[in-house]
Coordinates of C-alpha atoms in Angstrom, one line a residue:
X1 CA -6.0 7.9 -15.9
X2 CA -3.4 5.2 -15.8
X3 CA -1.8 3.6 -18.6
X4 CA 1.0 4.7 -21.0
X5 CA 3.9 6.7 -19.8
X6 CA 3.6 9.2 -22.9
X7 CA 0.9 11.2 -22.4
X8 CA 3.1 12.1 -18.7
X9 CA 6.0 12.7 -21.1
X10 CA 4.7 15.0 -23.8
X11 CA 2.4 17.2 -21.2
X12 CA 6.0 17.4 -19.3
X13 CA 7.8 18.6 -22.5
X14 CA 5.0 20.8 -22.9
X15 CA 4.9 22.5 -20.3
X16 CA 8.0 22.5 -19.9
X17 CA 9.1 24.6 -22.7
X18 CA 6.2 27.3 -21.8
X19 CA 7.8 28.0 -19.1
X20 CA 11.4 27.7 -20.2
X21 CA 12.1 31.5 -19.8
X22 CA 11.3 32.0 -16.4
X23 CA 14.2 33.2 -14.2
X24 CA 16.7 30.8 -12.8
X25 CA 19.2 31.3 -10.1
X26 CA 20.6 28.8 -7.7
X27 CA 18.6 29.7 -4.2
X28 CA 21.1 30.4 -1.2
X29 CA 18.4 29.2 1.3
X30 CA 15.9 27.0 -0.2
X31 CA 12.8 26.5 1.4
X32 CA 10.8 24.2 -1.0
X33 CA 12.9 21.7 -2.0
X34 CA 11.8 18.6 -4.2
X35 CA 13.8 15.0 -4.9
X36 CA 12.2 13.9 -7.8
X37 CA 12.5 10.1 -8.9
X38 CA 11.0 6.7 -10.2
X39 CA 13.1 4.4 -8.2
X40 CA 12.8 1.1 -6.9
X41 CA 12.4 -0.1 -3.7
X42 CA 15.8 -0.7 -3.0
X43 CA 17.5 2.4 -4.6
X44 CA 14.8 4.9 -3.1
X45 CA 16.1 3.6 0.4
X46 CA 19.5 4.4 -0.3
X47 CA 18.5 8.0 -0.8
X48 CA 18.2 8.2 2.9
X49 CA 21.7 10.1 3.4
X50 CA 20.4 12.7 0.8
X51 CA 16.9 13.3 2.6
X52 CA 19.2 13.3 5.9
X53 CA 21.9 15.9 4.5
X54 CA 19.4 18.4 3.1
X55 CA 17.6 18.6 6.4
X56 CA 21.2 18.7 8.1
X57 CA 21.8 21.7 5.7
X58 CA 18.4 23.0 5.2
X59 CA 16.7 22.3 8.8
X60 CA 14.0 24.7 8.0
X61 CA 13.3 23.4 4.3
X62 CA 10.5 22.2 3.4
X63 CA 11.3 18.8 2.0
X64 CA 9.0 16.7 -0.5
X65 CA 10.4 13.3 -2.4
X66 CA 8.6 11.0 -5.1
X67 CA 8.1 7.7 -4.3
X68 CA 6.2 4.6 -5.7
X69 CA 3.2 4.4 -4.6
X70 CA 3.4 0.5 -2.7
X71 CA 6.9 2.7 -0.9
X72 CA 4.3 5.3 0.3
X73 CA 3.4 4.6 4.1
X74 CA 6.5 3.6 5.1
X75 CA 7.3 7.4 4.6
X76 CA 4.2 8.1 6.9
X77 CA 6.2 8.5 9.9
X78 CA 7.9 11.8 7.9
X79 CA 11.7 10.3 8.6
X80 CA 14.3 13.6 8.2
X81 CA 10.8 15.7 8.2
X82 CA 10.3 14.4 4.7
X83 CA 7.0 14.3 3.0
X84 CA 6.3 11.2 0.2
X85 CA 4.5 12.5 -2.9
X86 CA 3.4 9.1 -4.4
X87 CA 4.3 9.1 -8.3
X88 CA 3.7 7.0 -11.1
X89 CA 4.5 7.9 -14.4
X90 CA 1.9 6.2 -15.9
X91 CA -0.8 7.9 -14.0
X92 CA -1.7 11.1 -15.2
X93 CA -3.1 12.4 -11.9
X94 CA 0.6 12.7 -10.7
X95 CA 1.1 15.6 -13.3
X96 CA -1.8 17.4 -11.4
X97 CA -0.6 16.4 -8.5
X98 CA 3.0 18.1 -8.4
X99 CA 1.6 21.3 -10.2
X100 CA -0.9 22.2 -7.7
X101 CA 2.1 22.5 -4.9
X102 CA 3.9 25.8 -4.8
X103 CA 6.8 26.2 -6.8
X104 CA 10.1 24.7 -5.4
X105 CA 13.0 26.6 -4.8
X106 CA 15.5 22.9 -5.8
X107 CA 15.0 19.9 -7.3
X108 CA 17.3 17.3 -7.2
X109 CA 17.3 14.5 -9.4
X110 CA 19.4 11.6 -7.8
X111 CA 19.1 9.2 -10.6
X112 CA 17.4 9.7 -14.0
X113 CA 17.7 12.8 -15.7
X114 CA 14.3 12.1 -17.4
X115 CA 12.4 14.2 -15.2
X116 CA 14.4 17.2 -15.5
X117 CA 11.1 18.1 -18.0
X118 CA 9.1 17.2 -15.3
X119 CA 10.8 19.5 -12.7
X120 CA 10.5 22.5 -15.5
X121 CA 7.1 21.7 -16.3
X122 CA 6.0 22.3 -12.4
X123 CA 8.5 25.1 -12.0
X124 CA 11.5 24.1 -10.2
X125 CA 13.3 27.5 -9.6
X126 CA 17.0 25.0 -9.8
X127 CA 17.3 21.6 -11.2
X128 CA 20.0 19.3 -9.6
X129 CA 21.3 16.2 -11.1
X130 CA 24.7 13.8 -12.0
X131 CA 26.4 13.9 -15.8
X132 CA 26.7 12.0 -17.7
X133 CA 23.2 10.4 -18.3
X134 CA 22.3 9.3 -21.7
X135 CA 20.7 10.3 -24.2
X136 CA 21.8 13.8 -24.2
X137 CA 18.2 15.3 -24.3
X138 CA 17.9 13.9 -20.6
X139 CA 19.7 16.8 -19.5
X140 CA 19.0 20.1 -21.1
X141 CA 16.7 21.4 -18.8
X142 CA 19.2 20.5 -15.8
X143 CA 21.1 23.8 -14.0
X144 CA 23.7 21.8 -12.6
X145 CA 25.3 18.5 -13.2
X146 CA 27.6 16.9 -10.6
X147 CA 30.6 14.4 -11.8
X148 CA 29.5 10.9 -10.6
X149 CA 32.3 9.8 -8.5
X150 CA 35.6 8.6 -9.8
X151 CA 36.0 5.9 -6.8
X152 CA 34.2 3.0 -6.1
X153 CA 30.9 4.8 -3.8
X154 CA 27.9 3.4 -2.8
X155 CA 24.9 4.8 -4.1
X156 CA 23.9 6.4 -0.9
X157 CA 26.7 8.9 -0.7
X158 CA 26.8 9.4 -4.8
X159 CA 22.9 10.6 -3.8
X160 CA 24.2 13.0 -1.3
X161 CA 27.3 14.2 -2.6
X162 CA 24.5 16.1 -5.0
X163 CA 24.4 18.7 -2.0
X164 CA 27.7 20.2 -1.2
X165 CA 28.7 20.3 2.1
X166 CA 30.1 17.5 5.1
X167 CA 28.6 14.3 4.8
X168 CA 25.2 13.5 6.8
X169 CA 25.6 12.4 10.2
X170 CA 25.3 8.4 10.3
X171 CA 22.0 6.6 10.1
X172 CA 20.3 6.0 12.9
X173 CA 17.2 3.5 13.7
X174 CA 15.5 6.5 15.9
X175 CA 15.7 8.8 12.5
X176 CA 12.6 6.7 11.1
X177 CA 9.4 6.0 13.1
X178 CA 7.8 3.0 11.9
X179 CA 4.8 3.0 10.0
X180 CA 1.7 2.5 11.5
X181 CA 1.3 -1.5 12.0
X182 CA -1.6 -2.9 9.3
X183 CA -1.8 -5.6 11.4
X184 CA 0.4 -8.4 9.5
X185 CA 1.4 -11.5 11.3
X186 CA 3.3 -12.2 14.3
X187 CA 6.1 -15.0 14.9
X188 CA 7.0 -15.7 18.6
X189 CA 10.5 -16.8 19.4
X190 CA 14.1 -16.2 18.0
X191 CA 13.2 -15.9 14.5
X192 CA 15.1 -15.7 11.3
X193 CA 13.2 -14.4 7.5
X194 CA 14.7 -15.9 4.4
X195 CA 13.6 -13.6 1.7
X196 CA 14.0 -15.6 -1.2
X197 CA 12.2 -14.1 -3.9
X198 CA 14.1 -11.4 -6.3
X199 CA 13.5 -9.2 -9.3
X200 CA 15.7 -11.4 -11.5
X201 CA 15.7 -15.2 -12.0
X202 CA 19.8 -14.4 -12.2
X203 CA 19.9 -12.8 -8.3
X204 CA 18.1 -16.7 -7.2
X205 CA 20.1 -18.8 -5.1
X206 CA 19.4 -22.7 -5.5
X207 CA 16.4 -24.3 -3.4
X208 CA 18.1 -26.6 -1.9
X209 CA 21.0 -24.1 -0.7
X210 CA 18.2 -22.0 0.9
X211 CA 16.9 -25.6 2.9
X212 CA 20.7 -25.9 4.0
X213 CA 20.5 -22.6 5.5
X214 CA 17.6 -23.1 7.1
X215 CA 18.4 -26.5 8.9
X216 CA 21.8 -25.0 9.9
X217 CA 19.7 -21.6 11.8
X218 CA 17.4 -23.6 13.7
X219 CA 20.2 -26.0 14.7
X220 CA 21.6 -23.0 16.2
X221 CA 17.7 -22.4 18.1
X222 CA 16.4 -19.5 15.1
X223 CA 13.4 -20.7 14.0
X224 CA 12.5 -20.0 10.1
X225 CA 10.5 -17.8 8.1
X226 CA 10.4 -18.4 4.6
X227 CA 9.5 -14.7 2.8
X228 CA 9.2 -13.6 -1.2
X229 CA 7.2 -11.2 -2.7
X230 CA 4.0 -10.7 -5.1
X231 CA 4.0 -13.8 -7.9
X232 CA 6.7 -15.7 -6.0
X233 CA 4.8 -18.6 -4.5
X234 CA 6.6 -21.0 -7.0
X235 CA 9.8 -19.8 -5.9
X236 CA 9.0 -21.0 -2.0
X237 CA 7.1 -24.0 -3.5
X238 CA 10.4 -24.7 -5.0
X239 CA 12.2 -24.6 -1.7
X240 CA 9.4 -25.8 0.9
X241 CA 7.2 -27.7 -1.2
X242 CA 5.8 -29.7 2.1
X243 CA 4.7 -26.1 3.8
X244 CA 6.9 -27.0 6.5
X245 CA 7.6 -23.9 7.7
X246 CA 5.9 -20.8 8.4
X247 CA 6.1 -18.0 5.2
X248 CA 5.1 -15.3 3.7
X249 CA 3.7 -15.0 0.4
X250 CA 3.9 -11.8 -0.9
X251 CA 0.6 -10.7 0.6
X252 CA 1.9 -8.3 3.0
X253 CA 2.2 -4.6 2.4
X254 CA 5.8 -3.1 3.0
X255 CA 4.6 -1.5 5.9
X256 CA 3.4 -5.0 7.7
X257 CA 6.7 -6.4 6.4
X258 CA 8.4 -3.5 8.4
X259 CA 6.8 -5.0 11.3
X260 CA 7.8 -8.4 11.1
X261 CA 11.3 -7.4 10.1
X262 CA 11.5 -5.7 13.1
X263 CA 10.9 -9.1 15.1
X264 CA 13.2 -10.7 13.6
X265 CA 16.7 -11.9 14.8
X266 CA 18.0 -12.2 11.6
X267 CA 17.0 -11.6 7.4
X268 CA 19.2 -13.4 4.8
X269 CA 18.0 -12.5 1.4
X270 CA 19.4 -11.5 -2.1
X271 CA 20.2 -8.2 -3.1
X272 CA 16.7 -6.8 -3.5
X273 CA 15.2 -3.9 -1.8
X274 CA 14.1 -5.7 1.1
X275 CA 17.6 -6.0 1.8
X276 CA 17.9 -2.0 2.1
X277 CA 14.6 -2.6 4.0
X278 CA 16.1 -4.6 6.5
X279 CA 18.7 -1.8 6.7
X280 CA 16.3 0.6 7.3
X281 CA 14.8 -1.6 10.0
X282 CA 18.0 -2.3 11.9
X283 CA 17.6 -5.8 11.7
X284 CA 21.2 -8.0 11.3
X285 CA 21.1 -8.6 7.2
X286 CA 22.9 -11.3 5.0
X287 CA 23.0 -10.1 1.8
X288 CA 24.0 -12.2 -1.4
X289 CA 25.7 -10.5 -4.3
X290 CA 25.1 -12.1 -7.1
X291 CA 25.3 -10.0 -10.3
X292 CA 24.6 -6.7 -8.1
X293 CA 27.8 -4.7 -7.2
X294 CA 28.4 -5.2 -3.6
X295 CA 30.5 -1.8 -3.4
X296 CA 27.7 0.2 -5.1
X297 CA 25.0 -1.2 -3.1
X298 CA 26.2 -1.7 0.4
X299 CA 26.2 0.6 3.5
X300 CA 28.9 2.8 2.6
X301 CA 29.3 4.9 5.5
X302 CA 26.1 6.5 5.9
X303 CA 24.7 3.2 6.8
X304 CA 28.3 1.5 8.2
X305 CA 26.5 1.0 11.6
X306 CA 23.0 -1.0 10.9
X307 CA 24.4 -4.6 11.5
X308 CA 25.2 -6.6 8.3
X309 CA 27.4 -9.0 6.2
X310 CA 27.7 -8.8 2.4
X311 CA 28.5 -12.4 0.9
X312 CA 29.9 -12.4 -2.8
X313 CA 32.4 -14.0 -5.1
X314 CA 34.9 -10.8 -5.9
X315 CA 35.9 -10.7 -8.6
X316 CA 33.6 -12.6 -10.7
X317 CA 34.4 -12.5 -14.8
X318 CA 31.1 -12.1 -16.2
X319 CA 30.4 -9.4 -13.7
X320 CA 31.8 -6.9 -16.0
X321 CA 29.3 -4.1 -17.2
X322 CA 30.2 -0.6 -16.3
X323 CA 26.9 1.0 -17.0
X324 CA 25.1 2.8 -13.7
X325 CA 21.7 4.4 -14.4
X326 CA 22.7 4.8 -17.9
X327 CA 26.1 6.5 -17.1
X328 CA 29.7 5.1 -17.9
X329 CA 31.3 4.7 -14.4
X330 CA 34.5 2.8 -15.2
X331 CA 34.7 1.4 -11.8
X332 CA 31.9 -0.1 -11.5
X333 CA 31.6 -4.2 -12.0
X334 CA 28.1 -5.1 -12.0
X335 CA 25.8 -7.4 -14.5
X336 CA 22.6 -6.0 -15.6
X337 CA 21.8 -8.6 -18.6
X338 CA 18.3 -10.7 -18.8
X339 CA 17.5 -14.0 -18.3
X340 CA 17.9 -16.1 -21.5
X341 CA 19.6 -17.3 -24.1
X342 CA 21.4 -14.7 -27.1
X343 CA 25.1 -12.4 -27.3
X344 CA 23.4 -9.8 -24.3
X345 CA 21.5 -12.3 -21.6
X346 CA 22.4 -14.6 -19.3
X347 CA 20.7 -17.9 -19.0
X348 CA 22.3 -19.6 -15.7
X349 CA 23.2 -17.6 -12.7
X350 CA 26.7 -18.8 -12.0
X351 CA 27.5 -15.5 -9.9
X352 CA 25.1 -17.0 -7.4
X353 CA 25.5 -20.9 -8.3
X354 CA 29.5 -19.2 -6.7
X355 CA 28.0 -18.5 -3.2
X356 CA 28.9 -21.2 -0.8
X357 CA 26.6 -22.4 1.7
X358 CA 29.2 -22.4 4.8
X359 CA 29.4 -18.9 3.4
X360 CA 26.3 -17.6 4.3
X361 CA 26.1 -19.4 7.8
X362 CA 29.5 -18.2 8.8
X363 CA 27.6 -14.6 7.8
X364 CA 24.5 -15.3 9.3
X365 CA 26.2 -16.4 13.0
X366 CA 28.1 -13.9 13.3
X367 CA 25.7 -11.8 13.5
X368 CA 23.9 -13.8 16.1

């Protein structure tokens, strides 16, 4: 049944409070051990250094993570021995799901606190998560909460640091098999993808920025494929309206888009999750920073050896909220606001209107 999120919720709370006297004790050794999360793309790839310091720390564990359910094959090479438990709150099935497995010995929450009822409802033994989240309710079934760091941190390690103990050896492109190829389309050649398309109309650079760019690669001998995702064919029509160039229209699955990405020479895009895809891949990847915090969604050092270049205006003075997955975090300078006009939305995106042409080449060269 898929629909509302509530009927999810209240079973959750439910079932949740039935079993709220069971015994609870942090394990030692765990061998079941759940990440529990409804993340986007982008964020649930920057929880690689926490599935690759739990096995570091748990090698024997048993190690299951929610994941949307578009994310799921990419997981189906099982990187860091992980298994992908698709999950969608508004599908009731997924209840069912996670309370036929065997109880887990820790659950770790590395984002939303919401599904700390969840985690009690299927009877997590130990329930893992950051404080701070808001409203308070989020967190009373939660065992232990860990301070969100005081320093600027990007996400990645703030996901790890939920497990104590050394930080997770460095990334690696052997640490991920790629998924099994679905048999999207090939580009001969040098070839560069310009993923255009965002979740915002505020993280859009200009059309005819994006045309610059792509005369200046294939001067230097890159030939260019235009990329967005699912509903964005206005936004390349906007850019190539002749169909001059090969693209992608949001047609292929994440797992074919693996593939091409692999291909590639080069991916310039805005900070989206195919930008922490292209991470994932390995391929060399421009990033532009528009409203998105460039500290708190970068490599960090977890991911300081996959080839990239971050291109931003720092500071920038509407870039100013301090709010990260509902917590305070004083450091952080990021803009979360709507499109649109009124006091709390944004209705021009200067932050990116800021990002320079010669910027991006200069970016995109040297990693050439």
């Amino acid at each position: 049944m898929a629909g509302s999120r509530a009927p999810l919720r209240y079973a959750s709370v439910a079932l949740a409070l039935a079993r709220w006297g069971l015994r609870r004790r942090r394990p030692v050794s765990p061998q079941r051990i759940l990440v529990l999360h409804h993340l986007l793309l982008g964020d649930t790839l920057m929880l690689t250094a926490l599935l690759a310091k739990l096995r570091d720390r748990y090698p024997g564990a048993q190690i299951v993570m929610s994941v949307a359910k578009a994310a799921a094959p990419l997981y189906a090479g099982r990187p860091y021995g992980v298994t992908a438990q698709p999950f969608d709150p508004r599908d009731f099935g997924t209840l069912r799901a996670f309370r036929a497995m065997p109880r887990f010995d820790l659950c770790i929450l590395p984002a939303d606190n919401r599904w700390s009822w969840l985690a009690r409802a299927i009877g997590a033994r130990w329930i893992v998560g950051i404080e701070g989240d808001r409203p308070a309710h989020k967190n009373w079934p939660v065992d232990e909460l860990v301070p969100y760091s005081s320093v600027p941190t990007a996400f990645c390690e703030t996901a790890a640091e939920l497990v104590p103990g050394a930080a997770p050896p460095p990334y690696r492109r052997e640490a991920w098999p790629a998924p099994a190829d679905d048999g999207g389309p090939r580009f001969p050649g040098d070839y560069a993808v310009l993923h255009v398309g965002a979740s915002s109309k505020l993280k859009l650079w200009e059309p005819a920025r994006w045309r610059e760019l792509a005369d200046a690669l294939e001067r230097s001998g890159v030939t260019v494929v235009w990329s967005a995702g699912p509903g964005e064919t206005a936004v390349l029509d906007a850019i190539d309206a002749d169909r001059g160039r090969a693209r992608i229209e949001g047609t292929l699955s994440l797992a074919a888009l693996w593939h091409v990405l692999h291909g590639a020479r080069l991916l310039v895009c805005p900070d989206t999750g195919i930008a922490h895809l292209g991470r994932i891949v390995g391929v060399p990847t421009v990033t532009l920073f528009g409203p998105g915090s460039a500290a708190i969604c970068g490599p960090g050092r977890f991911f300081a050896a996959m080839p990239g270049r971050a291109v931003t205006v720092e500071p920038f003075p509407c870039r100013d909220q301090t709010i990260q997955f509902f917590r305070e975090v004083p450091w952080a300078r990021r803009c979360e606001r709507l499109f649109g006009e009124g006091a709390d939305r944004c209705n021009r995106a200067r932050c990116m209107e800021a990002i320079g042409v010669d910027a991006v080449v200069a970016a995109a060269k040297s990693l050439l």
